[in-house]
GROMACS .gro file of C-alpha atoms in nm:
model
  393
    1MET     CA    1   0.950   0.063  -2.449
    2VAL     CA    2   1.254  -0.164  -2.437
    3SER     CA    3   1.547   0.007  -2.268
    4ALA     CA    4   1.911  -0.047  -2.190
    5LEU     CA    5   1.888  -0.215  -1.850
    6HIS     CA    6   2.201  -0.132  -1.657
    7GLY     CA    7   2.063  -0.166  -1.302
    8GLY     CA    8   1.997   0.113  -1.054
    9LEU     CA    9   1.711   0.360  -1.060
   10GLY     CA   10   1.826   0.633  -1.299
   11ILE     CA   11   1.678   0.725  -1.634
   12ARG     CA   12   1.739   0.458  -1.899
   13THR     CA   13   1.852   0.515  -2.255
   14LEU     CA   14   1.538   0.418  -2.446
   15HIS     CA   15   1.580   0.230  -2.774
   16ARG     CA   16   1.229   0.330  -2.877
   17GLU     CA   17   0.998   0.623  -2.820
   18PRO     CA   18   0.864   0.638  -2.462
   19VAL     CA   19   0.522   0.482  -2.424
   20LYS     CA   20   0.204   0.586  -2.248
   21ILE     CA   21   0.120   0.374  -1.944
   22LEU     CA   22  -0.216   0.389  -1.768
   23VAL     CA   23  -0.186   0.257  -1.412
   24LEU     CA   24  -0.511   0.126  -1.266
   25CYS     CA   25  -0.513   0.083  -0.889
   26TYR     CA   26  -0.817   0.131  -0.669
   27GLU     CA   27  -0.580   0.223  -0.386
   28TYR     CA   28  -0.313   0.483  -0.462
   29PRO     CA   29  -0.138   0.688  -0.189
   30PRO     CA   30  -0.253   0.828   0.041
   31VAL     CA   31  -0.536   0.577  -0.005
   32GLY     CA   32  -0.470   0.216   0.093
   33GLY     CA   33  -0.167   0.029   0.221
   34GLY     CA   34   0.142  -0.143   0.083
   35GLY     CA   35  -0.005  -0.247  -0.252
   36GLY     CA   36  -0.092   0.110  -0.340
   37ARG     CA   37   0.247   0.233  -0.225
   38LEU     CA   38   0.415  -0.020  -0.453
   39ALA     CA   39   0.197   0.087  -0.746
   40ALA     CA   40   0.293   0.451  -0.690
   41LYS     CA   41   0.666   0.384  -0.659
   42VAL     CA   42   0.674   0.175  -0.976
   43ALA     CA   43   0.468   0.434  -1.164
   44GLU     CA   44   0.699   0.716  -1.054
   45ALA     CA   45   1.008   0.516  -1.149
   46LEU     CA   46   0.867   0.447  -1.496
   47ALA     CA   47   0.793   0.818  -1.535
   48LEU     CA   48   1.153   0.893  -1.435
   49ARG     CA   49   1.268   0.659  -1.713
   50GLY     CA   50   1.098   0.877  -1.971
   51HIS     CA   51   0.757   0.712  -2.006
   52SER     CA   52   0.433   0.908  -1.984
   53VAL     CA   53   0.240   0.767  -1.688
   54ARG     CA   54  -0.109   0.837  -1.559
   55ALA     CA   55  -0.277   0.664  -1.265
   56LEU     CA   56  -0.650   0.618  -1.212
   57SER     CA   57  -0.757   0.550  -0.854
   58ALA     CA   58  -1.045   0.601  -0.612
   59GLY     CA   59  -1.132   0.953  -0.505
   60LEU     CA   60  -1.222   1.078  -0.159
   61PRO     CA   61  -1.375   1.421  -0.084
   62HIS     CA   62  -1.057   1.565   0.069
   63LEU     CA   63  -0.825   1.451  -0.213
   64SER     CA   64  -0.749   1.633  -0.536
   65ARG     CA   65  -0.937   1.492  -0.837
   66ASP     CA   66  -0.645   1.563  -1.072
   67GLU     CA   67  -0.285   1.626  -0.967
   68VAL     CA   68   0.072   1.549  -1.067
   69THR     CA   69   0.286   1.378  -0.806
   70GLY     CA   70   0.625   1.218  -0.860
   71GLY     CA   71   0.597   1.279  -1.234
   72VAL     CA   72   0.269   1.084  -1.253
   73ARG     CA   73  -0.066   1.244  -1.331
   74VAL     CA   74  -0.305   1.096  -1.074
   75LEU     CA   75  -0.679   1.101  -1.147
   76ARG     CA   76  -0.921   1.033  -0.862
   77PRO     CA   77  -1.285   1.051  -0.975
   78TRP     CA   78  -1.552   1.032  -0.706
   79SER     CA   79  -1.582   0.673  -0.589
   80GLY     CA   80  -1.814   0.669  -0.291
   81ARG     CA   81  -1.529   0.545  -0.074
   82ARG     CA   82  -1.542   0.683   0.280
   83ARG     CA   83  -1.204   0.600   0.433
   84GLU     CA   84  -0.842   0.593   0.320
   85ASP     CA   85  -0.753   0.279   0.515
   86THR     CA   86  -1.052   0.051   0.449
   87CYS     CA   87  -1.258  -0.041   0.143
   88SER     CA   88  -1.573  -0.252   0.160
   89VAL     CA   89  -1.688  -0.486  -0.117
   90PRO     CA   90  -1.973  -0.251  -0.218
   91GLU     CA   91  -1.721   0.035  -0.237
   92MET     CA   92  -1.500  -0.178  -0.462
   93GLY     CA   93  -1.795  -0.229  -0.693
   94LEU     CA   94  -1.880   0.140  -0.691
   95TYR     CA   95  -1.519   0.222  -0.781
   96LEU     CA   96  -1.555   0.014  -1.097
   97VAL     CA   97  -1.872   0.201  -1.194
   98THR     CA   98  -1.736   0.549  -1.125
   99ALA     CA   99  -1.387   0.491  -1.267
  100LEU     CA  100  -1.501   0.338  -1.597
  101PRO     CA  101  -1.611   0.668  -1.759
  102GLU     CA  102  -1.276   0.830  -1.678
  103ALA     CA  103  -1.091   0.520  -1.801
  104LEU     CA  104  -1.282   0.539  -2.131
  105ARG     CA  105  -1.201   0.910  -2.160
  106GLN     CA  106  -0.833   0.835  -2.114
  107ALA     CA  107  -0.849   0.554  -2.369
  108GLY     CA  108  -1.018   0.778  -2.626
  109ALA     CA  109  -0.836   1.108  -2.573
  110TRP     CA  110  -0.495   1.017  -2.432
  111LYS     CA  111  -0.469   0.673  -2.599
  112PRO     CA  112  -0.240   0.480  -2.362
  113ASP     CA  113  -0.027   0.207  -2.517
  114VAL     CA  114  -0.053  -0.035  -2.224
  115ILE     CA  115  -0.228  -0.072  -1.889
  116HIS     CA  116  -0.065  -0.179  -1.564
  117ALA     CA  117  -0.342  -0.309  -1.335
  118HIS     CA  118  -0.267  -0.367  -0.967
  119PHE     CA  119  -0.499  -0.620  -0.795
  120ILE     CA  120  -0.691  -0.881  -0.995
  121VAL     CA  121  -1.006  -0.785  -0.805
  122PRO     CA  122  -1.141  -0.522  -0.827
  123THR     CA  123  -0.900  -0.327  -1.051
  124GLY     CA  124  -0.843  -0.609  -1.299
  125ILE     CA  125  -1.213  -0.605  -1.385
  126LEU     CA  126  -1.178  -0.243  -1.492
  127ALA     CA  127  -0.871  -0.334  -1.701
  128LEU     CA  128  -1.064  -0.619  -1.863
  129ALA     CA  129  -1.355  -0.392  -1.953
  130LEU     CA  130  -1.121  -0.131  -2.099
  131ASN     CA  131  -0.937  -0.397  -2.297
  132VAL     CA  132  -1.259  -0.539  -2.443
  133ILE     CA  133  -1.380  -0.194  -2.544
  134SER     CA  134  -1.054  -0.037  -2.662
  135GLY     CA  135  -0.816  -0.327  -2.725
  136ILE     CA  136  -0.545  -0.180  -2.500
  137PRO     CA  137  -0.340  -0.469  -2.351
  138TYR     CA  138  -0.295  -0.496  -1.977
  139VAL     CA  139  -0.043  -0.646  -1.735
  140LEU     CA  140  -0.171  -0.770  -1.398
  141THR     CA  141   0.013  -0.749  -1.068
  142ALA     CA  142  -0.131  -0.971  -0.793
  143HIS     CA  143  -0.062  -0.868  -0.432
  144LEU     CA  144  -0.240  -1.113  -0.195
  145GLY     CA  145  -0.596  -1.031  -0.097
  146ASP     CA  146  -0.689  -1.017  -0.467
  147VAL     CA  147  -0.601  -1.387  -0.512
  148PRO     CA  148  -0.834  -1.667  -0.395
  149GLY     CA  149  -0.702  -1.808  -0.066
  150GLY     CA  150  -0.480  -1.508   0.004
  151VAL     CA  151  -0.684  -1.363   0.290
  152PRO     CA  152  -0.966  -1.618   0.328
  153GLU     CA  153  -1.111  -1.466   0.644
  154GLN     CA  154  -1.181  -1.144   0.453
  155THR     CA  155  -1.229  -1.239   0.089
  156SER     CA  156  -1.381  -1.587   0.074
  157GLY     CA  157  -1.728  -1.437   0.024
  158LEU     CA  158  -1.597  -1.196  -0.238
  159PHE     CA  159  -1.444  -1.473  -0.448
  160ARG     CA  160  -1.758  -1.684  -0.431
  161LEU     CA  161  -1.917  -1.399  -0.625
  162ALA     CA  162  -1.620  -1.276  -0.827
  163ALA     CA  163  -1.446  -1.603  -0.920
  164PRO     CA  164  -1.571  -1.612  -1.282
  165ALA     CA  165  -1.473  -1.246  -1.333
  166ALA     CA  166  -1.131  -1.307  -1.175
  167ARG     CA  167  -1.066  -1.599  -1.411
  168ALA     CA  168  -1.165  -1.387  -1.711
  169VAL     CA  169  -0.935  -1.106  -1.594
  170TRP     CA  170  -0.648  -1.352  -1.553
  171ASN     CA  171  -0.698  -1.531  -1.883
  172ARG     CA  172  -0.720  -1.217  -2.096
  173ALA     CA  173  -0.415  -1.043  -1.943
  174ALA     CA  174  -0.116  -0.991  -2.173
  175GLY     CA  175   0.118  -1.033  -1.875
  176ARG     CA  176   0.085  -1.162  -1.520
  177THR     CA  177   0.308  -1.088  -1.221
  178ALA     CA  178   0.299  -1.149  -0.846
  179VAL     CA  179   0.480  -0.969  -0.564
  180SER     CA  180   0.614  -1.285  -0.396
  181GLY     CA  181   0.657  -1.657  -0.444
  182PHE     CA  182   0.378  -1.719  -0.195
  183VAL     CA  183   0.131  -1.507  -0.395
  184ALA     CA  184   0.248  -1.676  -0.717
  185ASP     CA  185   0.177  -2.017  -0.563
  186LEU     CA  186  -0.176  -1.909  -0.471
  187ALA     CA  187  -0.236  -1.770  -0.820
  188GLN     CA  188  -0.111  -2.089  -0.981
  189LYS     CA  189  -0.346  -2.295  -0.766
  190ALA     CA  190  -0.642  -2.071  -0.849
  191PHE     CA  191  -0.577  -2.008  -1.219
  192HIS     CA  192  -0.352  -2.302  -1.320
  193GLU     CA  193  -0.073  -2.078  -1.444
  194ARG     CA  194   0.219  -1.939  -1.247
  195PRO     CA  195   0.284  -1.566  -1.286
  196GLU     CA  196   0.626  -1.407  -1.297
  197VAL     CA  197   0.750  -1.319  -0.948
  198ILE     CA  198   0.870  -0.960  -0.913
  199LEU     CA  199   0.966  -0.904  -0.552
  200ASN     CA  200   0.861  -0.574  -0.400
  201GLY     CA  201   1.155  -0.337  -0.390
  202MET     CA  202   1.234  -0.013  -0.214
  203PRO     CA  203   1.469   0.264  -0.326
  204PRO     CA  204   1.780   0.267  -0.102
  205ILE     CA  205   1.741   0.500   0.194
  206GLY     CA  206   2.103   0.501   0.305
  207PRO     CA  207   2.260   0.361   0.621
  208PRO     CA  208   2.039   0.378   0.932
  209GLN     CA  209   2.068   0.724   1.081
  210ARG     CA  210   2.025   0.618   1.439
  211GLY     CA  211   2.229   0.371   1.640
  212LEU     CA  212   2.122   0.118   1.899
  213ARG     CA  213   1.907   0.217   2.191
  214ALA     CA  214   2.090   0.360   2.487
  215PRO     CA  215   2.135   0.146   2.801
  216GLY     CA  216   1.816   0.150   3.003
  217GLN     CA  217   1.605   0.282   2.715
  218PRO     CA  218   1.288   0.080   2.643
  219LEU     CA  219   1.285  -0.153   2.342
  220ARG     CA  220   1.122   0.052   2.064
  221LEU     CA  221   0.857  -0.159   1.888
  222LEU     CA  222   0.657  -0.051   1.584
  223MET     CA  223   0.349  -0.185   1.405
  224VAL     CA  224   0.247  -0.049   1.063
  225GLY     CA  225  -0.068  -0.135   0.869
  226ARG     CA  226  -0.443  -0.171   0.875
  227LEU     CA  227  -0.580  -0.276   1.212
  228SER     CA  228  -0.777  -0.561   1.058
  229ILE     CA  229  -0.840  -0.930   1.111
  230GLN     CA  230  -0.561  -1.010   0.866
  231LYS     CA  231  -0.304  -0.806   1.064
  232ASP     CA  232  -0.435  -0.947   1.397
  233PRO     CA  233  -0.322  -0.658   1.620
  234LEU     CA  234  -0.498  -0.813   1.921
  235LEU     CA  235  -0.237  -1.090   1.915
  236ALA     CA  236   0.033  -0.826   1.957
  237ILE     CA  237  -0.135  -0.685   2.268
  238ALA     CA  238  -0.181  -1.033   2.416
  239ALA     CA  239   0.187  -1.109   2.356
  240LEU     CA  240   0.308  -0.781   2.504
  241ALA     CA  241   0.093  -0.833   2.811
  242ARG     CA  242   0.302  -1.143   2.883
  243VAL     CA  243   0.628  -0.942   2.884
  244ARG     CA  244   0.514  -0.634   3.071
  245SER     CA  245   0.821  -0.663   3.297
  246LEU     CA  246   1.045  -0.601   2.994
  247ALA     CA  247   1.110  -0.232   2.925
  248TRP     CA  248   0.935  -0.164   2.593
  249LYS     CA  249   0.726   0.093   2.408
  250LEU     CA  250   0.497   0.018   2.113
  251GLU     CA  251   0.382   0.269   1.851
  252VAL     CA  252   0.094   0.164   1.627
  253ILE     CA  253   0.067   0.331   1.286
  254GLY     CA  254  -0.260   0.268   1.107
  255GLN     CA  255  -0.632   0.252   1.157
  256GLY     CA  256  -0.899  -0.005   1.096
  257PRO     CA  257  -1.197  -0.197   1.231
  258LEU     CA  258  -1.004  -0.350   1.523
  259GLU     CA  259  -0.865  -0.023   1.661
  260SER     CA  260  -1.135   0.012   1.928
  261ALA     CA  261  -1.091  -0.349   2.040
  262MET     CA  262  -0.715  -0.300   2.051
  263ARG     CA  263  -0.751   0.007   2.271
  264GLU     CA  264  -0.986  -0.182   2.502
  265GLU     CA  265  -0.738  -0.469   2.535
  266CYS     CA  266  -0.465  -0.221   2.623
  267LYS     CA  267  -0.683  -0.081   2.901
  268ARG     CA  268  -0.774  -0.425   3.030
  269ALA     CA  269  -0.410  -0.534   3.034
  270GLY     CA  270  -0.288  -0.209   3.188
  271LEU     CA  271  -0.069  -0.124   2.889
  272CYS     CA  272  -0.208   0.218   2.795
  273GLY     CA  273   0.106   0.400   2.906
  274MET     CA  274   0.324   0.172   2.694
  275VAL     CA  275   0.123   0.174   2.368
  276ARG     CA  276   0.078   0.483   2.150
  277PHE     CA  277  -0.174   0.497   1.865
  278ALA     CA  278  -0.042   0.731   1.595
  279GLY     CA  279  -0.323   0.686   1.343
  280TRP     CA  280  -0.274   0.691   0.966
  281LEU     CA  281   0.054   0.870   0.881
  282GLY     CA  282   0.216   0.989   0.561
  283GLU     CA  283   0.518   0.821   0.407
  284GLU     CA  284   0.775   1.061   0.550
  285GLU     CA  285   0.622   1.036   0.896
  286VAL     CA  286   0.640   0.656   0.878
  287ARG     CA  287   1.006   0.677   0.781
  288ASP     CA  288   1.073   0.907   1.074
  289ARG     CA  289   0.918   0.655   1.312
  290MET     CA  290   1.123   0.372   1.159
  291ARG     CA  291   1.442   0.570   1.201
  292ASN     CA  292   1.367   0.584   1.571
  293SER     CA  293   1.255   0.224   1.627
  294ASP     CA  294   1.433  -0.106   1.692
  295VAL     CA  295   1.184  -0.379   1.597
  296LEU     CA  296   0.898  -0.412   1.349
  297LEU     CA  297   0.623  -0.636   1.489
  298ILE     CA  298   0.410  -0.828   1.234
  299THR     CA  299   0.142  -1.055   1.380
  300SER     CA  300  -0.046  -1.108   1.051
  301SER     CA  301  -0.218  -1.430   0.956
  302ASN     CA  302  -0.143  -1.364   0.586
  303GLU     CA  303   0.095  -1.138   0.393
  304GLY     CA  304   0.197  -1.111   0.029
  305LEU     CA  305   0.529  -0.932   0.065
  306PRO     CA  306   0.477  -0.643   0.308
  307MET     CA  307   0.627  -0.313   0.197
  308ALA     CA  308   0.663  -0.206   0.561
  309ALA     CA  309   0.891  -0.502   0.628
  310ILE     CA  310   1.114  -0.420   0.330
  311GLU     CA  311   1.137  -0.056   0.435
  312ALA     CA  312   1.220  -0.169   0.788
  313LEU     CA  313   1.523  -0.356   0.650
  314TRP     CA  314   1.655  -0.035   0.496
  315HIS     CA  315   1.624   0.128   0.839
  316GLY     CA  316   1.816  -0.156   1.002
  317MET     CA  317   1.519  -0.277   1.206
  318ALA     CA  318   1.493  -0.632   1.335
  319ILE     CA  319   1.161  -0.800   1.253
  320VAL     CA  320   0.953  -1.024   1.477
  321GLY     CA  321   0.685  -1.180   1.260
  322SER     CA  322   0.446  -1.467   1.203
  323ARG     CA  323   0.580  -1.783   1.046
  324ILE     CA  324   0.387  -1.736   0.720
  325GLY     CA  325   0.477  -1.762   0.353
  326GLY     CA  326   0.471  -1.391   0.280
  327LEU     CA  327   0.746  -1.314   0.532
  328ALA     CA  328   0.986  -1.590   0.429
  329ASP     CA  329   1.148  -1.370   0.163
  330VAL     CA  330   1.209  -1.086   0.409
  331VAL     CA  331   1.302  -1.248   0.739
  332GLU     CA  332   1.578  -1.504   0.774
  333ASP     CA  333   1.484  -1.662   1.104
  334ARG     CA  334   1.731  -1.593   1.387
  335VAL     CA  335   1.945  -1.383   1.150
  336ASN     CA  336   1.772  -1.050   1.086
  337GLY     CA  337   1.467  -1.131   1.296
  338LEU     CA  338   1.253  -1.404   1.444
  339LEU     CA  339   0.963  -1.597   1.293
  340CYS     CA  340   0.726  -1.759   1.536
  341GLU     CA  341   0.398  -1.942   1.563
  342ARG     CA  342   0.093  -1.724   1.595
  343THR     CA  343   0.040  -1.751   1.969
  344ALA     CA  344   0.082  -1.494   2.245
  345GLU     CA  345   0.335  -1.722   2.414
  346ALA     CA  346   0.553  -1.754   2.104
  347PHE     CA  347   0.546  -1.383   2.024
  348GLY     CA  348   0.613  -1.293   2.387
  349ALA     CA  349   0.919  -1.519   2.394
  350ALA     CA  350   1.043  -1.371   2.065
  351ILE     CA  351   1.008  -1.015   2.193
  352GLU     CA  352   1.204  -1.108   2.506
  353ARG     CA  353   1.479  -1.260   2.295
  354VAL     CA  354   1.510  -0.970   2.051
  355GLY     CA  355   1.522  -0.738   2.351
  356GLU     CA  356   1.860  -0.879   2.450
  357PRO     CA  357   2.114  -0.608   2.352
  358ALA     CA  358   2.361  -0.841   2.177
  359THR     CA  359   2.086  -1.020   1.984
  360LEU     CA  360   1.924  -0.695   1.878
  361ALA     CA  361   2.256  -0.544   1.765
  362ALA     CA  362   2.338  -0.846   1.549
  363MET     CA  363   1.991  -0.864   1.393
  364ARG     CA  364   1.982  -0.493   1.312
  365LYS     CA  365   2.315  -0.519   1.134
  366ARG     CA  366   2.201  -0.815   0.927
  367ALA     CA  367   1.869  -0.644   0.849
  368TYR     CA  368   2.036  -0.363   0.660
  369GLU     CA  369   2.255  -0.611   0.474
  370ARG     CA  370   1.947  -0.811   0.371
  371ALA     CA  371   1.783  -0.500   0.229
  372GLU     CA  372   2.014  -0.528  -0.071
  373LEU     CA  373   1.810  -0.830  -0.188
  374PHE     CA  374   1.519  -0.598  -0.263
  375ASP     CA  375   1.683  -0.385  -0.530
  376PHE     CA  376   1.417  -0.146  -0.652
  377GLY     CA  377   1.588  -0.084  -0.984
  378LYS     CA  378   1.573  -0.453  -1.069
  379SER     CA  379   1.205  -0.464  -0.977
  380VAL     CA  380   1.128  -0.174  -1.209
  381ASP     CA  381   1.339  -0.338  -1.483
  382ALA     CA  382   1.117  -0.645  -1.456
  383TYR     CA  383   0.793  -0.445  -1.469
  384GLU     CA  384   0.924  -0.252  -1.768
  385ARG     CA  385   1.000  -0.579  -1.947
  386ALA     CA  386   0.655  -0.716  -1.865
  387LEU     CA  387   0.485  -0.405  -2.005
  388ALA     CA  388   0.706  -0.421  -2.316
  389GLY     CA  389   0.612  -0.786  -2.361
  390ALA     CA  390   0.243  -0.696  -2.352
  391LEU     CA  391   0.295  -0.457  -2.643
  392MET     CA  392   0.460  -0.728  -2.849
  393ARG     CA  393   0.178  -0.979  -2.815
   0.00000   0.00000   0.00000
């Protein structure tokens, strides 16, 4: 498992035979959001390095039950899940029930050496069960909503029920990681032990392919993610209604429970001609939109370390976001973007400021420079070391 770590993303020279890694993630692309995308990118990078990698996720009727993508064999047994973008607590529980038989089959027939489990709850519970039955060690990666206090408005009820299971999952893990310092702080508070921080990374995309907007062209704003309470898209509409005199266009990528309310607010505020709802798009389509946008708008109440924000840096996008812990690693206030209090007034003022041509030009330049902090090769190095450490315990 241990390899010569020389940086970058290429195949490593392995000092030992490649190992078998079973990735457990209840959300794996195209299902889910940034956490699933991270799981897939890390899995594919490990496969590129010579390891044998399989991923077990939640199946939907329109998705293949067994396919190879990016060098990873992805298994998606029926899960009862109804939507790609949203998973209810009962659906999380059903995933555990339906995925366990396939996990046991993989443990018995394929015999993985180590498990990489993304999300303490619910996926970590599956890893715990598999570990108890088969003895295969597992490494946890915590993202945000799977940690007590991460997204309290959505998961406080879940953790009242699942707290004992979450503690058992945490305590039995052979390795523990978190995607940001903020998530690590929450995990330490909940479980009295700080995990290793492995910042989300993105493979380099290359210099932005599109320059600044032409004179007179509207400011091109983009939102990416679930339209949920956590993302608070209604705050974005309230803020934009305050700056309707500024020339801007907003494209919204994603779906979720607040989409209807967001559309209604657009109608009420007379913004329908300025806001476009694109729905749930594939990775390449999202990249295409980012290449043609100026500013990523993040009005969330909580974030771990959003993959969309990191990808936006690689596209040279300025970021206007909430002043929350999960964005502190990505946005240097007034350098590559603006952090503001979560009010319509504050966001409206920030949008006006980033709309100034000189300010936008400077922030976009610094955004691409800041992307270098999120070196994907180093992230994969760290995950590889964590998985190797689990085998040595």
